[in-house]
């Protein structure tokens, strides 16, 4: 990454870089998860009104993306957190996660939840979410118990300030 600051922006899902990243994401999820356990959203499903989508950039280079689904007025779900394979471990995932958490707080959500895979390839994501204060829970919303899924939730009213949560 260059010395330019990372820019996180609300995204309209029209740029080819976003399409390519989401295709990479869906291909990986299909390869790792049985069809009934794959909960990643495609472009059309990400365009629903209840979802806000962001992308992170270093100039013209896409560093990652994340989405926030409003389950109800007090509960949000993180969707489509992804960094390109070649850009991992550069801080974009953490920056996007903190951005989603702050947005959820500003909307007055009481909790923020997510579903991710249970396989070893997802362990770095588990560590990222746990470092921000997420704890493992059971299924939420329309999810059901699934050995291929890990469910996590962050209680926003009781969560640590972000300055402490990112350490």
mmCIF file of C-alpha atoms in Angstrom:
data_model
loop_
_atom_site.group_PDB
_atom_site.id
_atom_site.type_symbol
_atom_site.label_atom_id
_atom_site.label_comp_id
_atom_site.label_asym_id
_atom_site.label_seq_id
_atom_site.Cartn_x
_atom_site.Cartn_y
_atom_site.Cartn_z
ATOM 1 C CA UNK A 1 0.000 0.000 0.000
ATOM 2 C CA UNK A 2 1.203 3.514 -0.673
ATOM 3 C CA UNK A 3 1.338 6.389 1.796
ATOM 4 C CA UNK A 4 -2.075 7.678 0.684
ATOM 5 C CA UNK A 5 -4.750 7.249 3.311
ATOM 6 C CA UNK A 6 -7.274 4.513 2.732
ATOM 7 C CA UNK A 7 -10.609 5.858 1.570
ATOM 8 C CA UNK A 8 -13.792 4.064 2.623
ATOM 9 C CA UNK A 9 -16.827 5.098 0.617
ATOM 10 C CA UNK A 10 -20.411 4.084 0.162
ATOM 11 C CA UNK A 11 -20.497 2.087 -3.041
ATOM 12 C CA UNK A 12 -23.193 1.658 -5.691
ATOM 13 C CA UNK A 13 -21.897 -1.765 -6.820
ATOM 14 C CA UNK A 14 -21.359 -0.681 -10.436
ATOM 15 C CA UNK A 15 -17.553 -0.769 -10.767
ATOM 16 C CA UNK A 16 -15.879 -3.773 -12.404
ATOM 17 C CA UNK A 17 -13.376 -4.018 -9.512
ATOM 18 C CA UNK A 18 -16.243 -4.606 -7.096
ATOM 19 C CA UNK A 19 -17.806 -7.179 -9.420
ATOM 20 C CA UNK A 20 -14.490 -9.063 -9.631
ATOM 21 C CA UNK A 21 -13.986 -9.015 -5.847
ATOM 22 C CA UNK A 22 -17.507 -10.265 -5.194
ATOM 23 C CA UNK A 23 -17.054 -13.014 -7.805
ATOM 24 C CA UNK A 24 -13.826 -14.062 -6.051
ATOM 25 C CA UNK A 25 -15.743 -14.076 -2.763
ATOM 26 C CA UNK A 26 -18.622 -16.168 -4.120
ATOM 27 C CA UNK A 27 -16.251 -18.621 -5.826
ATOM 28 C CA UNK A 28 -14.331 -19.134 -2.565
ATOM 29 C CA UNK A 29 -17.545 -19.584 -0.586
ATOM 30 C CA UNK A 30 -18.869 -22.129 -3.115
ATOM 31 C CA UNK A 31 -15.584 -24.048 -2.930
ATOM 32 C CA UNK A 32 -15.551 -24.152 0.886
ATOM 33 C CA UNK A 33 -19.208 -24.476 1.848
ATOM 34 C CA UNK A 34 -21.980 -26.884 0.966
ATOM 35 C CA UNK A 35 -24.761 -25.065 -0.952
ATOM 36 C CA UNK A 36 -27.159 -25.106 2.015
ATOM 37 C CA UNK A 37 -24.495 -23.436 4.190
ATOM 38 C CA UNK A 38 -23.421 -20.701 1.777
ATOM 39 C CA UNK A 39 -24.894 -17.378 2.869
ATOM 40 C CA UNK A 40 -22.823 -14.977 0.733
ATOM 41 C CA UNK A 41 -24.875 -12.503 -1.289
ATOM 42 C CA UNK A 42 -24.559 -11.879 -5.009
ATOM 43 C CA UNK A 43 -24.728 -8.417 -6.615
ATOM 44 C CA UNK A 44 -28.504 -8.400 -6.971
ATOM 45 C CA UNK A 45 -29.081 -9.404 -3.349
ATOM 46 C CA UNK A 46 -26.586 -6.780 -2.156
ATOM 47 C CA UNK A 47 -28.619 -4.078 -3.925
ATOM 48 C CA UNK A 48 -31.653 -4.429 -1.654
ATOM 49 C CA UNK A 49 -32.716 -1.269 0.223
ATOM 50 C CA UNK A 50 -31.956 -2.749 3.661
ATOM 51 C CA UNK A 51 -28.239 -3.105 2.766
ATOM 52 C CA UNK A 52 -25.538 -0.448 2.795
ATOM 53 C CA UNK A 53 -22.369 -1.408 0.917
ATOM 54 C CA UNK A 54 -18.897 0.149 1.273
ATOM 55 C CA UNK A 55 -15.602 -0.263 -0.511
ATOM 56 C CA UNK A 56 -12.084 0.676 0.614
ATOM 57 C CA UNK A 57 -9.579 2.138 -1.845
ATOM 58 C CA UNK A 58 -5.963 3.181 -2.098
ATOM 59 C CA UNK A 59 -6.202 5.470 -5.110
ATOM 60 C CA UNK A 60 -7.590 3.257 -7.876
ATOM 61 C CA UNK A 61 -6.739 0.015 -6.040
ATOM 62 C CA UNK A 62 -9.623 -1.799 -4.355
ATOM 63 C CA UNK A 63 -8.626 -2.940 -0.869
ATOM 64 C CA UNK A 64 -11.870 -4.522 0.277
ATOM 65 C CA UNK A 65 -15.587 -4.291 0.836
ATOM 66 C CA UNK A 66 -18.229 -4.749 3.514
ATOM 67 C CA UNK A 67 -21.986 -4.480 3.798
ATOM 68 C CA UNK A 68 -24.456 -3.861 6.600
ATOM 69 C CA UNK A 69 -27.918 -5.400 6.506
ATOM 70 C CA UNK A 70 -30.570 -3.865 8.744
ATOM 71 C CA UNK A 71 -32.384 -6.819 10.294
ATOM 72 C CA UNK A 72 -34.580 -4.461 12.308
ATOM 73 C CA UNK A 73 -34.255 -1.018 13.907
ATOM 74 C CA UNK A 74 -32.025 -2.363 16.685
ATOM 75 C CA UNK A 75 -30.090 -5.149 14.981
ATOM 76 C CA UNK A 76 -27.694 -5.189 12.024
ATOM 77 C CA UNK A 77 -25.798 -7.951 10.263
ATOM 78 C CA UNK A 78 -22.373 -7.696 8.648
ATOM 79 C CA UNK A 79 -22.401 -9.144 5.129
ATOM 80 C CA UNK A 80 -19.820 -9.519 2.360
ATOM 81 C CA UNK A 81 -16.673 -8.625 4.330
ATOM 82 C CA UNK A 82 -13.883 -9.311 1.854
ATOM 83 C CA UNK A 83 -10.384 -8.218 0.959
ATOM 84 C CA UNK A 84 -8.740 -9.354 -2.277
ATOM 85 C CA UNK A 85 -6.413 -12.302 -1.704
ATOM 86 C CA UNK A 86 -3.416 -10.228 -2.827
ATOM 87 C CA UNK A 87 -4.266 -7.403 -0.381
ATOM 88 C CA UNK A 88 -4.796 -9.361 2.838
ATOM 89 C CA UNK A 89 -3.151 -8.361 6.102
ATOM 90 C CA UNK A 90 -2.827 -4.695 5.109
ATOM 91 C CA UNK A 91 -5.473 -3.358 7.512
ATOM 92 C CA UNK A 92 -8.400 -2.869 5.141
ATOM 93 C CA UNK A 93 -10.518 -5.581 6.780
ATOM 94 C CA UNK A 94 -10.096 -4.049 10.226
ATOM 95 C CA UNK A 95 -10.765 -0.533 8.890
ATOM 96 C CA UNK A 96 -13.946 -1.701 7.150
ATOM 97 C CA UNK A 97 -15.081 -3.583 10.260
ATOM 98 C CA UNK A 98 -14.585 -0.502 12.440
ATOM 99 C CA UNK A 99 -16.487 1.581 9.869
ATOM 100 C CA UNK A 100 -19.433 -0.836 9.935
ATOM 101 C CA UNK A 101 -19.437 -0.893 13.754
ATOM 102 C CA UNK A 102 -19.446 2.911 13.928
ATOM 103 C CA UNK A 103 -22.274 3.088 11.385
ATOM 104 C CA UNK A 104 -24.297 0.547 13.367
ATOM 105 C CA UNK A 105 -23.766 2.606 16.531
ATOM 106 C CA UNK A 106 -24.771 5.817 14.766
ATOM 107 C CA UNK A 107 -27.982 4.129 13.594
ATOM 108 C CA UNK A 108 -28.817 3.205 17.170
ATOM 109 C CA UNK A 109 -28.450 -0.550 16.757
ATOM 110 C CA UNK A 110 -28.148 -2.437 20.013
ATOM 111 C CA UNK A 111 -26.285 -5.308 18.450
ATOM 112 C CA UNK A 112 -24.391 -6.262 15.353
ATOM 113 C CA UNK A 113 -24.222 -9.895 14.269
ATOM 114 C CA UNK A 114 -22.576 -11.972 11.573
ATOM 115 C CA UNK A 115 -22.365 -15.459 10.181
ATOM 116 C CA UNK A 116 -19.101 -16.849 8.883
ATOM 117 C CA UNK A 117 -17.678 -20.246 8.093
ATOM 118 C CA UNK A 118 -16.403 -22.723 10.664
ATOM 119 C CA UNK A 119 -13.579 -24.142 8.534
ATOM 120 C CA UNK A 120 -9.880 -23.334 9.166
ATOM 121 C CA UNK A 121 -9.792 -20.887 6.231
ATOM 122 C CA UNK A 122 -12.147 -18.659 8.270
ATOM 123 C CA UNK A 123 -10.021 -18.637 11.445
ATOM 124 C CA UNK A 124 -8.326 -15.291 10.587
ATOM 125 C CA UNK A 125 -11.801 -13.741 10.252
ATOM 126 C CA UNK A 126 -12.806 -15.220 13.623
ATOM 127 C CA UNK A 127 -9.747 -13.615 15.227
ATOM 128 C CA UNK A 128 -10.501 -10.247 13.598
ATOM 129 C CA UNK A 129 -14.102 -10.237 14.834
ATOM 130 C CA UNK A 130 -13.127 -11.444 18.315
ATOM 131 C CA UNK A 131 -10.481 -8.702 18.564
ATOM 132 C CA UNK A 132 -13.266 -6.147 17.992
ATOM 133 C CA UNK A 133 -15.380 -7.614 20.812
ATOM 134 C CA UNK A 134 -17.625 -10.042 18.941
ATOM 135 C CA UNK A 135 -18.568 -13.198 20.859
ATOM 136 C CA UNK A 136 -19.851 -16.491 19.538
ATOM 137 C CA UNK A 137 -23.586 -16.953 19.798
ATOM 138 C CA UNK A 138 -26.243 -19.140 18.286
ATOM 139 C CA UNK A 139 -28.144 -18.499 15.082
ATOM 140 C CA UNK A 140 -30.016 -15.221 14.666
ATOM 141 C CA UNK A 141 -32.564 -13.927 12.179
ATOM 142 C CA UNK A 142 -33.442 -16.646 9.663
ATOM 143 C CA UNK A 143 -30.310 -18.729 10.262
ATOM 144 C CA UNK A 144 -30.463 -22.237 11.738
ATOM 145 C CA UNK A 145 -27.837 -24.186 13.645
ATOM 146 C CA UNK A 146 -25.245 -25.412 11.145
ATOM 147 C CA UNK A 147 -21.862 -27.097 11.784
ATOM 148 C CA UNK A 148 -20.466 -25.120 8.821
ATOM 149 C CA UNK A 149 -21.355 -21.755 10.388
ATOM 150 C CA UNK A 150 -20.057 -19.654 13.245
ATOM 151 C CA UNK A 151 -22.432 -16.976 14.539
ATOM 152 C CA UNK A 152 -21.060 -13.939 16.358
ATOM 153 C CA UNK A 153 -22.592 -10.844 17.941
ATOM 154 C CA UNK A 154 -21.332 -7.551 19.316
ATOM 155 C CA UNK A 155 -23.500 -5.867 21.949
ATOM 156 C CA UNK A 156 -23.049 -2.251 20.921
ATOM 157 C CA UNK A 157 -24.293 -0.585 24.085
ATOM 158 C CA UNK A 158 -21.817 -2.608 26.156
ATOM 159 C CA UNK A 159 -18.924 -2.753 23.724
ATOM 160 C CA UNK A 160 -15.538 -1.258 24.441
ATOM 161 C CA UNK A 161 -14.552 2.004 22.760
ATOM 162 C CA UNK A 162 -13.057 1.353 19.341
ATOM 163 C CA UNK A 163 -9.644 2.629 20.377
ATOM 164 C CA UNK A 164 -9.429 -0.300 22.819
ATOM 165 C CA UNK A 165 -11.234 -2.807 20.617
ATOM 166 C CA UNK A 166 -8.700 -2.615 17.788
ATOM 167 C CA UNK A 167 -5.707 -3.631 19.869
#
